[in-house]
Amino acid sequence: DQAGWTNDSITAFPALTCLAATWSDEMSALYGKSIGEEARYREKDVLLGPGVNIYRTPLCGRNFEYHSEDPFVSGVMASAIVNGVQEMNVAATVKHFAANNTEYQRLRSNSRVSARAMFEIYMKAFEIVIKHSNPWSIMTSYNHINGIKVCEDPNYCTGVIRNDFHYKGVLMSDFGNDSVHVKELAAGHDLKMPYGDPKG
């Protein structure tokens, strides 16, 4: 047009909560493929989703990005989305690893969780997705778990993701995280998203 702008409108896809309510992994795969097609058309290589965090409170400002309070439902539905997206040669990024269930003071929040609850509830969806769809990317979370910032914790970033779940893809930090670069690298990250503490 005269201003030099092109029509860059996008499709408004339903929230993942609505998708999960279908109980259909076939619908999830079609959903993922449709998003992948649109991303490929727009020459995008990476999709920052799907989110598989667990519903813990209705006050979480990003519940619409997540599937369910059930890790099995979340894992199965997200696996199908990832397969659909990556069928279009677009990387899916499963997020936010892990126990990221609040937006309130999200850079400082501390999820106090037992080891059993971590593996049976908060990490189970990630494990399912990694084993059934091999996402090309995983994004870590802002929060702390039992007092340690997740993205700086080698026990989770390397011990769980790489060793326990046998993940081979890219591990990235979240945007705007105030974590220390060196600690993220030491924990096992491959990619630092913008901002952080370069002095560390």
mmCIF file of C-alpha atoms in Angstrom:
data_model
loop_
_atom_site.group_PDB
_atom_site.id
_atom_site.type_symbol
_atom_site.label_atom_id
_atom_site.label_comp_id
_atom_site.label_asym_id
_atom_site.label_seq_id
_atom_site.Cartn_x
_atom_site.Cartn_y
_atom_site.Cartn_z
ATOM 1 C CA ASP A 1 0.000 0.000 0.000
ATOM 2 C CA GLN A 2 1.033 3.667 -0.050
ATOM 3 C CA ALA A 3 2.618 3.539 3.401
ATOM 4 C CA GLY A 4 4.787 0.603 2.356
ATOM 5 C CA TRP A 5 3.093 -1.799 4.770
ATOM 6 C CA THR A 6 1.805 -5.218 3.783
ATOM 7 C CA ASN A 7 -1.109 -7.087 5.265
ATOM 8 C CA ASP A 8 0.502 -9.168 8.027
ATOM 9 C CA SER A 9 -2.642 -10.400 9.725
ATOM 10 C CA ILE A 10 -2.505 -13.792 11.391
ATOM 11 C CA THR A 11 -4.883 -16.571 12.306
ATOM 12 C CA ALA A 12 -6.265 -16.388 15.844
ATOM 13 C CA PHE A 13 -5.971 -20.002 16.927
ATOM 14 C CA PRO A 14 -7.987 -21.215 19.950
ATOM 15 C CA ALA A 15 -6.297 -21.349 23.351
ATOM 16 C CA LEU A 16 -4.628 -24.652 24.224
ATOM 17 C CA THR A 17 -7.179 -25.120 27.002
ATOM 18 C CA CYS A 18 -9.875 -25.353 24.342
ATOM 19 C CA LEU A 19 -7.774 -27.742 22.291
ATOM 20 C CA ALA A 20 -7.222 -30.000 25.302
ATOM 21 C CA ALA A 21 -10.982 -30.112 25.849
ATOM 22 C CA THR A 22 -11.324 -31.969 22.539
ATOM 23 C CA TRP A 23 -9.375 -34.963 23.958
ATOM 24 C CA SER A 24 -8.133 -35.469 20.394
ATOM 25 C CA ASP A 25 -4.470 -35.904 19.572
ATOM 26 C CA GLU A 26 -5.484 -35.914 15.907
ATOM 27 C CA MET A 27 -6.948 -32.429 16.331
ATOM 28 C CA SER A 28 -3.772 -31.388 18.160
ATOM 29 C CA ALA A 29 -1.604 -32.615 15.288
ATOM 30 C CA LEU A 30 -3.744 -30.681 12.791
ATOM 31 C CA TYR A 31 -3.532 -27.612 15.059
ATOM 32 C CA GLY A 32 0.264 -27.904 15.138
ATOM 33 C CA LYS A 33 0.552 -28.450 11.394
ATOM 34 C CA SER A 34 -1.659 -25.413 10.722
ATOM 35 C CA ILE A 35 0.502 -23.197 12.915
ATOM 36 C CA GLY A 36 3.612 -24.666 11.292
ATOM 37 C CA GLU A 37 2.254 -23.919 7.814
ATOM 38 C CA GLU A 38 1.571 -20.331 8.770
ATOM 39 C CA ALA A 39 4.999 -19.941 10.365
ATOM 40 C CA ARG A 40 6.680 -21.405 7.265
ATOM 41 C CA TYR A 41 4.644 -19.078 5.002
ATOM 42 C CA ARG A 42 5.915 -16.124 7.063
ATOM 43 C CA GLU A 43 9.489 -17.451 6.903
ATOM 44 C CA LYS A 44 9.686 -18.147 10.631
ATOM 45 C CA ASP A 45 11.927 -20.978 11.747
ATOM 46 C CA VAL A 46 11.031 -21.324 15.432
ATOM 47 C CA LEU A 47 7.715 -21.397 17.289
ATOM 48 C CA LEU A 48 7.948 -20.486 20.986
ATOM 49 C CA GLY A 49 5.422 -23.067 22.096
ATOM 50 C CA PRO A 50 3.596 -25.156 23.079
ATOM 51 C CA GLY A 51 3.471 -24.529 26.815
ATOM 52 C CA VAL A 52 2.964 -27.590 29.013
ATOM 53 C CA ASN A 53 2.983 -26.099 32.490
ATOM 54 C CA ILE A 54 0.420 -27.453 34.924
ATOM 55 C CA TYR A 55 -2.653 -25.534 36.057
ATOM 56 C CA ARG A 56 -2.167 -24.890 39.768
ATOM 57 C CA THR A 57 -4.161 -21.722 40.277
ATOM 58 C CA PRO A 58 -6.828 -19.903 38.248
ATOM 59 C CA LEU A 59 -4.852 -16.707 38.903
ATOM 60 C CA CYS A 60 -1.964 -17.740 36.656
ATOM 61 C CA GLY A 61 -1.999 -15.170 33.879
ATOM 62 C CA ARG A 62 -0.873 -17.645 31.233
ATOM 63 C CA ASN A 63 -3.221 -20.556 31.824
ATOM 64 C CA PHE A 64 -4.672 -20.025 28.358
ATOM 65 C CA GLU A 65 -1.283 -21.122 26.961
ATOM 66 C CA TYR A 66 -1.379 -24.412 28.851
ATOM 67 C CA HIS A 67 -3.497 -27.519 28.465
ATOM 68 C CA SER A 68 -4.562 -28.915 31.784
ATOM 69 C CA GLU A 69 -3.964 -29.721 35.426
ATOM 70 C CA ASP A 70 -3.185 -33.269 34.258
ATOM 71 C CA PRO A 71 0.366 -33.934 33.025
ATOM 72 C CA PHE A 72 -0.664 -36.919 30.906
ATOM 73 C CA VAL A 73 -3.259 -34.907 28.979
ATOM 74 C CA SER A 74 -0.787 -32.047 28.594
ATOM 75 C CA GLY A 75 1.994 -34.346 27.402
ATOM 76 C CA VAL A 76 -0.069 -36.282 24.863
ATOM 77 C CA MET A 77 -1.721 -33.201 23.372
ATOM 78 C CA ALA A 78 1.528 -31.232 23.222
ATOM 79 C CA SER A 79 3.364 -34.156 21.607
ATOM 80 C CA ALA A 80 0.888 -34.096 18.749
ATOM 81 C CA ILE A 81 1.246 -30.318 18.378
ATOM 82 C CA VAL A 82 5.032 -30.600 18.251
ATOM 83 C CA ASN A 83 4.848 -33.327 15.617
ATOM 84 C CA GLY A 84 2.508 -31.198 13.521
ATOM 85 C CA VAL A 85 4.634 -28.054 13.772
ATOM 86 C CA GLN A 86 7.894 -29.834 13.026
ATOM 87 C CA GLU A 87 6.359 -31.671 10.069
ATOM 88 C CA MET A 88 6.457 -28.213 8.457
ATOM 89 C CA ASN A 89 10.194 -27.851 9.227
ATOM 90 C CA VAL A 90 9.545 -25.309 11.970
ATOM 91 C CA ALA A 91 11.116 -25.906 15.390
ATOM 92 C CA ALA A 92 8.701 -26.233 18.281
ATOM 93 C CA THR A 93 9.854 -24.946 21.686
ATOM 94 C CA VAL A 94 8.292 -26.754 24.638
ATOM 95 C CA LYS A 95 8.149 -24.498 27.689
ATOM 96 C CA HIS A 96 8.591 -23.474 30.526
ATOM 97 C CA PHE A 97 10.744 -26.088 32.265
ATOM 98 C CA ALA A 98 9.629 -26.459 35.060
ATOM 99 C CA ALA A 99 7.127 -25.788 37.863
ATOM 100 C CA ASN A 100 6.385 -22.384 36.354
ATOM 101 C CA ASN A 101 2.806 -21.879 37.460
ATOM 102 C CA THR A 102 2.452 -18.224 38.407
ATOM 103 C CA GLU A 103 3.003 -14.843 36.827
ATOM 104 C CA TYR A 104 3.229 -13.056 40.171
ATOM 105 C CA GLN A 105 6.859 -12.046 40.760
ATOM 106 C CA ARG A 106 7.805 -14.635 38.171
ATOM 107 C CA LEU A 107 11.530 -13.794 38.226
ATOM 108 C CA ARG A 108 11.663 -14.364 41.984
ATOM 109 C CA SER A 109 8.977 -16.943 42.660
ATOM 110 C CA ASN A 110 10.124 -20.081 44.449
ATOM 111 C CA SER A 111 8.281 -23.330 43.748
ATOM 112 C CA ARG A 112 8.703 -25.505 46.825
ATOM 113 C CA VAL A 113 8.068 -29.026 45.572
ATOM 114 C CA SER A 114 8.952 -32.557 46.641
ATOM 115 C CA ALA A 115 11.001 -34.737 44.302
ATOM 116 C CA ARG A 116 8.045 -37.070 43.787
ATOM 117 C CA ALA A 117 5.683 -34.252 42.836
ATOM 118 C CA MET A 118 8.307 -32.798 40.482
ATOM 119 C CA PHE A 119 8.661 -36.033 38.525
ATOM 120 C CA GLU A 120 5.057 -37.218 38.677
ATOM 121 C CA ILE A 121 3.336 -33.882 38.041
ATOM 122 C CA TYR A 122 5.496 -30.947 36.946
ATOM 123 C CA MET A 123 8.022 -32.727 34.708
ATOM 124 C CA LYS A 124 5.884 -35.570 33.397
ATOM 125 C CA ALA A 125 4.450 -33.609 30.448
ATOM 126 C CA PHE A 126 7.975 -32.612 29.385
ATOM 127 C CA GLU A 127 9.107 -36.223 29.601
ATOM 128 C CA ILE A 128 6.168 -37.397 27.480
ATOM 129 C CA VAL A 129 6.774 -34.763 24.810
ATOM 130 C CA ILE A 130 10.512 -35.465 24.630
ATOM 131 C CA LYS A 131 9.963 -39.211 24.280
ATOM 132 C CA HIS A 132 7.083 -39.029 21.787
ATOM 133 C CA SER A 133 7.901 -36.048 19.593
ATOM 134 C CA ASN A 134 11.550 -35.025 20.041
ATOM 135 C CA PRO A 135 11.033 -31.240 20.117
ATOM 136 C CA TRP A 136 13.856 -29.302 18.553
ATOM 137 C CA SER A 137 13.923 -26.840 21.450
ATOM 138 C CA ILE A 138 13.023 -26.561 25.134
ATOM 139 C CA MET A 139 12.813 -23.288 27.058
ATOM 140 C CA THR A 140 13.594 -23.120 30.761
ATOM 141 C CA SER A 141 11.601 -21.034 33.226
ATOM 142 C CA TYR A 142 12.145 -17.899 35.297
ATOM 143 C CA ASN A 143 11.312 -19.357 38.688
ATOM 144 C CA HIS A 144 13.338 -21.038 41.385
ATOM 145 C CA ILE A 145 12.698 -24.602 42.523
ATOM 146 C CA ASN A 146 13.391 -25.133 46.212
ATOM 147 C CA GLY A 147 15.540 -22.011 46.321
ATOM 148 C CA ILE A 148 17.642 -22.518 43.166
ATOM 149 C CA LYS A 149 16.943 -20.691 39.906
ATOM 150 C CA VAL A 150 15.918 -23.374 37.395
ATOM 151 C CA CYS A 151 17.948 -22.083 34.463
ATOM 152 C CA GLU A 152 21.094 -22.038 36.612
ATOM 153 C CA ASP A 153 20.587 -25.523 38.043
ATOM 154 C CA PRO A 154 22.602 -28.312 36.369
ATOM 155 C CA ASN A 155 20.588 -30.924 38.282
ATOM 156 C CA TYR A 156 17.523 -30.022 36.210
ATOM 157 C CA CYS A 157 19.003 -28.642 32.979
ATOM 158 C CA THR A 158 21.529 -31.435 32.514
ATOM 159 C CA GLY A 159 20.682 -34.116 35.072
ATOM 160 C CA VAL A 160 16.977 -34.367 34.261
ATOM 161 C CA ILE A 161 16.573 -33.012 30.730
ATOM 162 C CA ARG A 162 19.722 -34.471 29.178
ATOM 163 C CA ASN A 163 20.504 -37.522 31.309
ATOM 164 C CA ASP A 164 17.130 -38.743 32.606
ATOM 165 C CA PHE A 165 14.987 -37.755 29.597
ATOM 166 C CA HIS A 166 17.786 -38.230 26.978
ATOM 167 C CA TYR A 167 17.029 -34.922 25.279
ATOM 168 C CA LYS A 168 19.373 -34.021 22.396
ATOM 169 C CA GLY A 169 17.905 -30.738 21.137
ATOM 170 C CA VAL A 170 18.491 -27.071 21.953
ATOM 171 C CA LEU A 171 17.985 -25.833 25.513
ATOM 172 C CA MET A 172 17.297 -22.099 25.696
ATOM 173 C CA SER A 173 16.622 -19.572 28.426
ATOM 174 C CA ASP A 174 13.488 -17.456 28.523
ATOM 175 C CA PHE A 175 13.499 -13.866 27.308
ATOM 176 C CA GLY A 176 14.368 -11.200 29.857
ATOM 177 C CA ASN A 177 15.540 -13.665 32.484
ATOM 178 C CA ASP A 178 17.738 -12.044 35.126
ATOM 179 C CA SER A 179 19.914 -15.126 35.449
ATOM 180 C CA VAL A 180 23.693 -15.188 35.061
ATOM 181 C CA HIS A 181 25.004 -16.230 31.627
ATOM 182 C CA VAL A 182 27.912 -18.256 32.936
ATOM 183 C CA LYS A 183 25.683 -20.204 35.320
ATOM 184 C CA GLU A 184 23.205 -20.926 32.516
ATOM 185 C CA LEU A 185 25.975 -22.272 30.303
ATOM 186 C CA ALA A 186 27.385 -24.344 33.137
ATOM 187 C CA ALA A 187 23.909 -25.736 33.805
ATOM 188 C CA GLY A 188 23.636 -26.959 30.209
ATOM 189 C CA HIS A 189 22.011 -24.246 28.068
ATOM 190 C CA ASP A 190 22.805 -23.915 24.375
ATOM 191 C CA LEU A 191 21.157 -20.567 23.721
ATOM 192 C CA LYS A 192 20.772 -17.391 25.788
ATOM 193 C CA MET A 193 17.769 -15.335 24.812
ATOM 194 C CA PRO A 194 18.067 -11.532 25.077
ATOM 195 C CA TYR A 195 18.904 -9.831 28.385
ATOM 196 C CA GLY A 196 20.234 -11.192 31.628
ATOM 197 C CA ASP A 197 23.391 -10.492 33.619
ATOM 198 C CA PRO A 198 26.421 -10.526 31.279
ATOM 199 C CA LYS A 199 28.762 -9.594 34.136
ATOM 200 C CA GLY A 200 28.255 -13.005 35.761
#
